[in-house]
Amino acid sequence: MPDIEVPVLIVGGSLVGMSAALLLGHHGVPALVVEHHRGTAIHPRAAMITQRTMEVFRTVGVEQIVLKKSDEQFVQDGAIMAVETLAGKELAWFIANLNEGVRDVSPSSRIFITQSLLEPLLKSRAEELGAQLRFATEMTSFEEDATGVTAEIRERDTGKTSTVRARYMIAADGSHSRIRERLGIRMLGRGVFSKSITIYFRGDVAPLLRGRNLSVMYVLNSTLSGFFRIEKPFASGFLAVHWLGDPKNPITDVSKDLTNERALELLYAGLGTRDIPIAIENVMQWDATADTAERFQRGRIFLAGDAAHVMPPSGGFGGNTGVQDAHNIAWKLALVLNGAAGPELLSTYDLERRPAAAFTVEQAYSRYVTRSAPYLRSDDLQAIQNDLNIELGYCYHSPAVIPEGTEDGIPHENPRESRGKPGMRAPHVSLERNGEQISTLDLFGRNFALLAGPEGDPWRESGRAAAKQLGIKLDIFEIDKDGLTDSAGVFSSAYGITRSGAVLVRPDGFVAWRSKDASGASAATLGRTLTSLLCRTAS
Ligand SMILES: Cc1cc2nc3c(=O)[nH]c(=O)nc-3n(C[C@H](O)[C@H](O)[C@H](O)COP(=O)(O)OP(=O)(O)OC[C@H]3O[C@@H](n4cnc5c(N)ncnc54)[C@H](O)[C@@H]3O)c2cc1C
């Protein structure tokens, strides 16, 4: 008999494991998280949070608190640019204002908040939603069989061991994932290209900012290549260092023979002045890598976050990609566990997330090479795509999406142009509900949603009948009815349908299927469509 029985065991309770627990809780699945560390992150690491991640946080009710805390920590809407030194010459401006030109595509904005501040917020909400969290506890072994996973966990302080029986397991155990290793899943890609370090420091660098609002400052000079991030009130931050010396023949093992004195020298070389008293707080070593796991699922075990993909921080995509993994698997596990979907739905996790992650990894690598390491330029370097395509434009191709016509296999698109295409994130359109402004995105998140145009009356009855027949929950909305007003009259064109058409949106806010007019508005068509999307066998 196991000591603990849970539907889902999550190994690793950092950004991605905690997000998975939170999202499963949102779908009514109480997960158990085991985390080796005694608490949430102590190192800041990730700070750039994309619009998509903020949309996910909005769905689960933490967007506002995350926004509030982020403002306490960083001046928002800063620039991403490059300097020779912080005190010296500016070399390039990649993004002048983090949210300029992207506010129209989402109700949420890109923000900066460090993992050390963000994770406690996710933790409290995950606990509110029923997750059990065990810190200072490690998973020491596991076995999978036909009906579940049995794992042994050990409390680090007491040495006490317990057996956990779970139907499924999420490996959110980071880039050196033991679970991935044990499953024999290889990482494919560029491998390690730098033994980088992050130097956390205190020191009043405000005068060097000269009133500029800077979120990320890449540094490239004759001593080093790396990047700075500075927190409010500009008296602390970090310098990440990727390589040293001659840009044509650099030393890429920055961590070798590193002393506190050497770290201080590097910091001065990045700042471009020795006039500021600096205290080094900590130095972290990590490998700059660009790899994706060859598969994200084996049986009942799913890799998520850095366990599934590792990328250089250039672009700020790593943690965000992990949150999207958690978002993708959570609703699928919930529907399979409650019997609404067939187990094959879980196979769509790998089919959807692996290509999206591999694309993001390569885009992060291209940014790393062009911004920080030109010596790595090669013929197979992907052209840099618009950040929006990476953050909001990845496209899913799997049985959980029904394409129109032949499958085009396109991995990403500009989210301004995809207009409700199946496989893409459902677009944001501002609506009014009871005098309040909301987004179409606020209509999604828990169940499948059927969203019909203003002349889509037939959809309501057929939707109800199909949901009843399948015994599933379906949220049905008709624009300009149901207290929803599209005053700008843009909904139908934003979703690529006529006024009588409708879209089926998955619980993760991705368009699963679309009927451009009322021709698909029968209970039989909707029933067949949902049966196929849920990977159920037709009765
Ligand atoms: C300098 C730097 C800056 C970055 N900036 C950004 C950014 O701006 N935006 C962004 O999105 N990303 C950024 N990243 C990347 C981001 O930090 C990672 O992608 C993210 O932390 C991955 O989270 P994770 O939960 O998958 O893995 P991790 O954070 O590595 O967590 C894995 C957890 O699993 C636990 N664990 C492992 N094995 C076991 C076990 N057997 N039992 C129990 N627990 C276990 C570990 O203790 C650990 O806490 C940055 C990274 C660095 C280094």
XYZ file of C-alpha atoms and ligand atoms in Angstrom:
592
model
C 0.000 0.000 0.000
C 1.399 3.413 -0.899
C 1.636 6.056 1.854
C 0.219 8.757 -0.395
C -2.138 8.493 -3.372
C -2.481 11.443 -5.734
C -3.674 11.915 -9.302
C -0.487 13.729 -10.359
C 2.978 13.834 -8.803
C 5.098 16.828 -9.821
C 8.835 16.508 -9.251
C 10.409 19.974 -8.904
C 8.629 22.926 -7.343
C 10.379 25.823 -9.045
C 8.777 28.066 -11.680
C 7.442 25.290 -13.899
C 6.494 22.678 -11.280
C 4.693 25.341 -9.261
C 2.888 26.597 -12.381
C 1.837 23.032 -13.183
C 0.466 22.579 -9.642
C -1.408 25.858 -9.911
C -2.882 25.044 -13.303
C -3.877 21.524 -12.277
C -5.519 23.004 -9.155
C -7.405 25.426 -11.396
C -8.792 22.400 -13.234
C -9.739 20.688 -9.976
C -6.816 18.251 -9.848
C -4.961 18.286 -6.511
C -1.318 17.539 -7.318
C 1.548 16.699 -4.988
C 4.736 18.705 -5.570
C 8.052 17.530 -4.151
C 10.909 20.021 -4.159
C 14.474 19.363 -3.073
C 15.036 22.958 -1.867
C 13.662 24.255 1.419
C 11.525 26.891 -0.267
C 10.841 28.715 -3.499
C 13.691 30.205 -5.596
C 16.314 32.232 -3.805
C 18.097 33.358 -6.967
C 16.288 35.898 -9.184
C 17.079 34.167 -12.560
C 14.071 34.639 -14.904
C 12.506 38.089 -14.848
C 11.076 38.758 -18.289
C 7.502 37.446 -18.290
C 5.769 37.402 -21.653
C 2.240 38.498 -22.464
C 1.261 34.860 -22.919
C 2.465 33.895 -19.448
C 0.618 36.878 -18.000
C -2.518 35.733 -19.853
C -2.119 32.336 -18.190
C -1.691 34.032 -14.803
C -4.804 36.122 -15.562
C -6.845 32.944 -16.092
C -5.875 31.555 -12.697
C -6.365 34.822 -10.804
C -2.781 35.913 -10.074
C -2.187 38.525 -12.791
C -3.016 41.512 -10.590
C -0.839 40.503 -7.642
C 2.026 39.666 -10.012
C 1.674 43.116 -11.635
C 1.675 44.845 -8.265
C 4.778 43.011 -7.046
C 6.587 43.497 -10.350
C 6.147 47.266 -10.029
C 7.735 47.185 -6.605
C 10.771 45.468 -8.066
C 11.425 46.904 -11.534
C 10.629 50.022 -13.513
C 8.486 48.413 -16.222
C 8.454 49.082 -19.969
C 12.215 49.373 -20.153
C 14.508 48.915 -23.116
C 16.578 45.945 -24.222
C 19.834 47.293 -25.578
C 23.586 46.801 -25.778
C 26.441 48.843 -24.377
C 30.206 48.687 -24.347
C 29.951 49.354 -20.605
C 27.089 50.653 -18.495
C 28.970 53.932 -18.037
C 30.098 54.062 -21.637
C 29.065 53.827 -25.261
C 25.675 52.531 -26.409
C 26.005 49.916 -29.140
C 22.459 48.939 -30.150
C 18.803 49.211 -29.126
C 16.920 45.951 -29.733
C 13.611 46.980 -28.127
C 13.115 50.602 -27.020
C 10.105 49.944 -24.773
C 9.120 46.411 -23.813
C 5.415 46.913 -24.534
C 5.521 49.385 -27.374
C 3.532 48.148 -30.357
C 2.219 45.010 -28.629
C -0.497 46.320 -26.317
C -3.253 45.791 -28.904
C -2.704 42.015 -29.152
C -3.379 41.113 -25.530
C -5.163 42.309 -22.407
C -1.887 41.556 -20.576
C 1.529 43.147 -20.786
C 5.107 41.962 -20.756
C 6.603 42.555 -17.343
C 9.765 42.049 -15.328
C 9.579 40.195 -12.012
C 12.227 37.805 -10.711
C 11.573 34.147 -9.952
C 12.382 34.803 -6.294
C 9.427 37.197 -6.077
C 7.103 35.398 -8.493
C 7.307 31.839 -7.175
C 5.861 32.623 -3.701
C 2.824 34.186 -5.438
C 2.308 31.068 -7.527
C 2.845 28.920 -4.455
C 0.109 30.591 -2.392
C -2.397 30.359 -5.231
C -1.463 26.716 -5.905
C -2.079 25.922 -2.233
C -5.418 27.769 -2.307
C -6.386 25.597 -5.262
C -5.588 22.382 -3.422
C -1.975 21.531 -4.287
C 0.086 19.754 -1.626
C 3.621 21.109 -1.537
C 6.507 19.311 0.128
C 9.751 21.249 0.287
C 13.090 19.797 1.431
C 11.818 16.554 -0.067
C 13.296 14.711 -2.981
C 12.026 12.031 -5.258
C 14.639 9.279 -5.061
C 13.250 6.564 -7.361
C 10.242 5.693 -9.467
C 8.691 2.825 -11.388
C 5.981 3.066 -13.983
C 3.383 0.387 -14.732
C 0.231 0.117 -16.803
C -1.950 2.137 -14.427
C 0.375 4.612 -12.777
C 3.723 5.616 -11.320
C 5.054 4.580 -7.913
C 7.747 6.859 -6.519
C 9.770 6.975 -3.357
C 10.217 10.374 -1.739
C 12.578 11.261 1.082
C 12.433 14.130 3.577
C 15.913 15.593 3.611
C 15.903 16.647 7.275
C 14.604 13.464 8.844
C 15.534 10.916 6.178
C 11.961 9.617 6.373
C 10.846 7.934 3.167
C 7.319 7.489 1.806
C 5.803 5.808 -1.217
C 3.660 7.870 -3.559
C 1.268 6.338 -6.036
C 0.192 8.674 -8.851
C -1.704 8.148 -12.088
C 0.707 10.508 -13.872
C 3.996 12.259 -13.144
C 5.334 15.592 -14.381
C 9.125 15.891 -14.450
C 9.771 19.583 -13.754
C 13.155 18.740 -12.314
C 15.239 21.176 -14.330
C 17.936 21.041 -16.967
C 19.847 18.166 -15.340
C 16.628 16.155 -15.026
C 17.348 12.777 -13.468
C 13.942 11.585 -14.584
C 14.746 12.379 -18.213
C 18.092 10.621 -17.829
C 16.487 7.566 -16.238
C 13.937 7.386 -19.083
C 16.825 7.426 -21.570
C 15.523 10.509 -23.356
C 18.327 12.372 -25.146
C 18.719 16.115 -25.533
C 19.200 17.224 -29.139
C 20.590 20.536 -30.326
C 23.626 22.740 -29.998
C 24.885 21.435 -26.666
C 26.782 23.607 -24.172
C 28.523 26.645 -25.693
C 29.532 28.495 -22.539
C 30.088 27.824 -18.868
C 28.464 31.087 -17.854
C 28.241 32.790 -14.476
C 25.830 35.230 -12.885
C 27.361 37.723 -10.437
C 24.766 39.097 -8.016
C 25.877 42.397 -6.501
C 24.882 45.436 -4.462
C 26.033 48.929 -5.385
C 24.435 52.218 -6.361
C 24.524 52.102 -10.157
C 21.750 54.708 -10.623
C 24.185 57.385 -11.907
C 25.308 55.008 -14.683
C 21.771 54.577 -15.948
C 21.620 58.330 -16.642
C 17.828 58.371 -16.455
C 17.490 55.678 -19.138
C 14.799 53.071 -18.479
C 16.693 49.861 -19.222
C 15.406 46.339 -18.606
C 18.274 44.323 -20.068
C 21.657 45.739 -20.980
C 23.866 43.453 -23.073
C 27.553 44.204 -22.542
C 30.174 43.570 -25.198
C 33.750 44.819 -24.743
C 37.355 43.656 -24.867
C 37.062 41.932 -21.455
C 33.708 40.156 -21.578
C 30.330 39.495 -23.133
C 27.237 39.245 -20.951
C 24.246 41.193 -19.717
C 23.093 43.314 -16.777
C 19.712 43.440 -15.057
C 19.195 46.064 -12.360
C 16.401 46.173 -9.775
C 14.767 49.200 -8.156
C 16.097 51.429 -6.605
C 19.102 50.700 -8.882
C 21.291 49.548 -6.016
C 21.340 45.819 -6.804
C 21.243 43.488 -9.760
C 23.318 40.979 -11.645
C 25.817 40.683 -14.426
C 25.684 37.409 -16.355
C 28.985 36.684 -18.141
C 29.116 34.388 -21.172
C 32.732 34.606 -22.322
C 35.961 36.490 -21.832
C 38.719 38.056 -23.923
C 39.207 38.060 -27.669
C 35.820 37.920 -29.456
C 37.385 35.821 -32.248
C 38.922 33.324 -29.848
C 37.016 33.686 -26.586
C 37.426 31.849 -23.282
C 34.015 30.256 -22.802
C 34.641 28.583 -19.443
C 34.022 31.675 -17.341
C 33.548 29.660 -14.173
C 37.102 28.227 -14.232
C 39.333 29.445 -11.371
C 36.800 32.084 -10.442
C 37.469 33.993 -7.223
C 35.518 36.808 -5.591
C 38.258 39.259 -6.644
C 38.029 38.089 -10.249
C 34.215 38.420 -10.179
C 34.634 41.989 -8.904
C 37.066 42.754 -11.749
C 34.524 41.461 -14.256
C 31.823 43.576 -12.709
C 33.977 46.703 -12.985
C 34.721 45.807 -16.602
C 30.970 45.650 -17.276
C 30.171 48.820 -15.357
C 33.025 50.756 -16.998
C 34.013 52.425 -13.730
C 35.610 51.547 -10.404
C 34.174 54.592 -8.651
C 31.133 52.766 -7.244
C 31.495 50.711 -4.060
C 30.325 47.193 -4.916
C 29.600 44.184 -2.732
C 29.363 40.791 -4.394
C 26.504 38.798 -2.903
C 26.717 35.548 -4.776
C 28.042 33.930 -7.936
C 26.063 31.237 -9.741
C 27.439 28.954 -12.424
C 25.324 27.587 -15.235
C 25.724 26.163 -18.720
C 24.539 28.183 -21.707
C 22.875 25.499 -23.827
C 20.369 25.227 -26.669
C 18.814 21.766 -26.603
C 15.380 20.145 -26.791
C 14.476 16.680 -25.512
C 13.863 14.152 -28.283
C 10.475 13.420 -26.715
C 8.428 15.102 -24.011
C 6.450 12.055 -22.934
C 7.161 8.476 -22.084
C 4.103 6.557 -20.948
C 2.606 8.310 -17.953
C 5.510 10.696 -17.441
C 5.748 14.165 -19.014
C 8.819 16.389 -19.182
C 8.158 20.101 -18.676
C 10.258 23.264 -18.437
C 14.054 23.046 -18.419
C 13.793 19.265 -18.120
C 12.391 19.336 -21.669
C 14.282 22.259 -23.225
C 17.190 24.459 -22.296
C 17.996 27.736 -23.987
C 20.254 30.736 -23.407
C 18.532 33.597 -21.564
C 18.736 35.914 -24.608
C 15.121 36.846 -25.305
C 13.861 35.801 -21.862
C 11.987 32.756 -23.164
C 13.176 29.795 -21.043
C 10.880 29.959 -18.037
C 7.985 31.262 -20.117
C 8.224 28.261 -22.432
C 8.039 26.026 -19.359
C 4.898 27.778 -18.118
C 3.334 27.158 -21.552
C 4.230 23.452 -21.206
C 2.437 23.342 -17.854
C -0.541 25.176 -19.340
C -0.746 22.678 -22.193
C -0.566 19.501 -20.113
C -2.765 20.615 -17.174
C -6.149 20.687 -18.913
C -5.389 17.492 -20.811
C -4.545 15.602 -17.626
C -7.669 17.013 -15.952
C -9.983 15.892 -18.777
C -8.393 12.455 -19.009
C -8.511 11.984 -15.242
C -12.193 12.922 -15.059
C -13.066 10.692 -17.994
C -14.159 13.480 -20.365
C -11.278 12.746 -22.753
C -9.559 9.617 -23.980
C -5.963 8.926 -22.826
C -4.682 9.562 -26.379
C -5.265 13.274 -25.730
C -2.108 13.142 -23.610
C -0.019 12.193 -26.660
C -0.822 15.593 -28.134
C 1.359 17.207 -25.437
C 4.558 16.084 -27.167
C 3.161 16.771 -30.645
C 2.265 20.334 -29.682
C 4.898 21.442 -27.204
C 8.060 19.885 -28.664
C 7.998 21.807 -31.971
C 7.003 25.039 -30.175
C 9.868 24.593 -27.706
C 12.411 23.603 -30.382
C 11.534 26.739 -32.359
C 11.899 28.888 -29.239
C 15.240 27.272 -28.330
C 16.636 28.068 -31.793
C 15.300 31.627 -31.626
C 16.947 32.135 -28.233
C 20.177 30.745 -29.715
C 19.981 33.099 -32.724
C 19.561 36.023 -30.316
C 22.492 34.778 -28.236
C 24.752 34.552 -31.291
C 23.783 37.900 -32.803
C 23.704 39.854 -29.540
C 26.411 38.195 -27.476
C 28.537 35.713 -29.402
C 29.056 36.620 -33.086
C 31.938 34.098 -33.186
C 29.289 31.328 -33.204
C 27.701 32.538 -36.438
C 27.018 29.579 -38.754
C 25.119 28.809 -41.927
C 22.384 26.979 -40.055
C 21.509 29.908 -37.786
C 17.753 30.554 -37.903
C 16.745 34.064 -38.972
C 15.467 36.056 -35.997
C 11.662 36.115 -35.962
C 9.473 38.767 -34.412
C 9.240 38.211 -30.621
C 5.440 38.147 -30.961
C 5.612 35.030 -33.157
C 7.527 33.292 -30.386
C 5.406 34.537 -27.497
C 1.903 34.364 -29.019
C 2.286 32.887 -32.483
C 3.361 29.248 -31.999
C 0.972 26.958 -33.817
C -0.182 23.505 -32.678
C -0.679 20.567 -35.023
C -2.150 17.465 -33.404
C -5.386 15.485 -33.096
C -6.491 18.098 -30.526
C -6.856 20.597 -33.384
C -8.896 20.182 -36.549
C -7.213 22.024 -39.409
C -9.112 23.661 -42.224
C -8.312 21.843 -45.448
C -4.917 20.209 -45.525
C -2.597 20.458 -42.563
C -0.037 23.200 -43.344
C 2.365 22.331 -40.513
C 3.380 25.989 -40.124
C 5.239 26.252 -36.784
C 4.487 29.912 -36.091
C 2.656 32.890 -37.486
C 2.227 36.548 -36.725
C -0.620 36.520 -34.159
C -2.034 39.661 -35.783
C -2.546 37.764 -39.020
C -3.664 34.312 -37.895
C -7.244 35.460 -37.158
C -8.726 32.548 -35.280
C -7.003 29.867 -37.336
C -7.277 26.432 -35.685
C -4.070 25.607 -33.820
C -3.360 29.242 -32.916
C -4.055 31.113 -29.677
C -7.557 32.606 -29.849
C -7.159 36.336 -30.530
C -7.824 39.063 -27.989
C -10.834 41.247 -28.760
C -12.126 43.820 -26.269
C -15.743 43.231 -25.257
C -18.069 44.849 -22.770
C -19.790 42.773 -20.087
C -22.062 44.467 -17.563
C -20.438 47.809 -18.298
C -16.941 46.408 -17.751
C -14.287 45.946 -20.384
C -13.148 42.355 -20.722
C -11.196 40.367 -23.279
C -12.409 37.396 -25.298
C -9.585 35.609 -23.461
C -11.551 36.015 -20.227
C -14.196 33.676 -21.656
C -11.760 30.760 -21.847
C -9.762 28.784 -19.331
C -11.803 26.097 -17.685
C -13.848 24.161 -20.252
C -14.073 24.007 -24.010
C -15.843 27.179 -25.150
C -18.091 27.684 -28.153
C -17.999 31.284 -29.263
C -20.526 32.265 -31.923
C -20.814 35.444 -34.003
C -23.676 37.926 -33.515
C -25.957 36.004 -35.895
C -25.022 32.609 -34.518
C -28.270 31.674 -32.728
C -28.366 28.062 -33.988
C -25.066 27.311 -32.261
C -26.511 27.650 -28.787
C -28.964 24.749 -29.019
C -26.624 22.506 -30.966
C -23.811 23.225 -28.489
C -26.007 22.363 -25.524
C -27.224 19.167 -27.163
C -23.705 18.015 -28.144
C -22.331 18.711 -24.637
C -25.232 16.841 -23.052
C -24.792 13.876 -25.341
C -21.054 13.686 -24.548
C -21.521 14.440 -20.854
C -19.011 17.297 -20.930
C -19.053 20.934 -19.883
C -19.145 23.397 -22.746
C -19.238 27.170 -22.190
C -21.385 28.775 -24.884
C -21.275 32.477 -25.758
C -22.885 34.467 -28.511
C -21.339 37.838 -29.271
C -23.716 40.777 -28.785
C -25.966 38.476 -26.685
C -25.250 36.938 -23.293
C -24.477 40.445 -21.985
C -21.394 40.587 -24.212
C -21.045 43.608 -26.473
C -18.558 43.983 -29.276
C -18.966 47.747 -29.675
C -16.179 47.995 -32.252
C -17.877 45.272 -34.343
C -14.579 43.496 -34.950
C -15.152 40.059 -33.422
C -16.118 38.151 -36.586
C -13.237 39.446 -38.670
C -10.749 38.971 -35.787
C -11.805 35.298 -35.627
C -11.966 34.790 -39.393
C -15.672 33.877 -39.462
C -18.866 35.449 -40.776
C -21.496 36.823 -38.388
C -23.164 33.404 -38.288
C -20.001 31.343 -37.759
C -18.429 30.011 -34.552
C -15.143 28.823 -33.066
C -14.470 26.061 -30.563
C -11.761 27.134 -28.154
C -9.865 24.694 -25.919
C -9.428 25.261 -22.194
C -5.911 26.582 -22.907
C -7.320 29.317 -25.157
C -6.244 27.730 -28.455
C -8.699 27.519 -31.332
C -9.520 23.848 -31.877
C -12.001 24.122 -34.725
C -13.861 26.772 -36.683
C -16.957 26.938 -38.848
C -16.905 30.107 -40.880
C -20.706 30.189 -41.163
C -23.687 28.388 -39.660
C -23.225 25.301 -41.868
C -21.560 23.396 -38.996
C -24.158 24.397 -36.427
C -25.700 20.995 -35.793
C -25.461 18.889 -32.663
C -24.216 16.003 -34.801
C -21.342 18.005 -36.323
C -20.354 19.491 -32.979
C -20.631 16.101 -31.286
C -18.357 14.472 -33.894
C -15.910 17.391 -33.675
C -15.673 17.299 -29.874
C -15.399 13.497 -29.870
C -12.437 13.740 -32.200
C -10.785 16.654 -30.327
C -11.123 14.827 -27.017
C -9.632 11.670 -28.544
C -12.719 9.710 -27.504
C -13.827 6.684 -29.416
C -17.091 7.436 -31.207
C -19.976 5.466 -29.716
C 20.685 34.354 -15.718
C 19.403 33.780 -16.189
C 18.385 34.631 -16.593
C 17.176 34.092 -17.050
N 16.202 34.959 -17.456
C 15.026 34.453 -17.895
C 13.971 35.341 -18.249
O 14.103 36.560 -18.174
N 12.770 34.788 -18.655
C 12.607 33.432 -18.722
O 11.508 32.979 -19.085
N 13.582 32.570 -18.373
C 14.777 33.047 -17.961
N 15.752 32.185 -17.546
C 15.491 30.727 -17.594
C 14.699 30.263 -16.381
O 15.382 30.618 -15.200
C 14.491 28.757 -16.434
O 13.988 28.401 -17.694
C 13.507 28.287 -15.353
O 14.033 28.480 -14.071
C 13.180 26.809 -15.519
O 12.321 26.429 -14.487
P 12.079 24.894 -14.155
O 11.081 24.905 -13.058
O 11.805 24.144 -15.397
O 13.489 24.356 -13.668
P 14.352 24.757 -12.394
O 14.161 26.182 -12.066
O 15.740 24.295 -12.680
O 13.728 23.907 -11.220
C 13.861 22.518 -11.119
C 13.584 22.168 -9.659
O 13.511 20.772 -9.524
C 14.048 20.429 -8.261
N 14.409 19.007 -8.317
C 15.249 18.403 -9.196
N 15.292 17.076 -8.968
C 14.469 16.836 -7.920
C 14.092 15.648 -7.207
N 14.553 14.441 -7.556
N 13.231 15.764 -6.178
C 12.734 16.974 -5.802
N 13.063 18.131 -6.453
C 13.910 18.057 -7.495
C 15.237 21.368 -8.098
O 15.575 21.528 -6.741
C 14.703 22.648 -8.736
O 14.170 23.545 -7.792
C 16.977 32.688 -17.085
C 17.999 31.837 -16.660
C 19.187 32.371 -16.208
C 20.272 31.431 -15.752
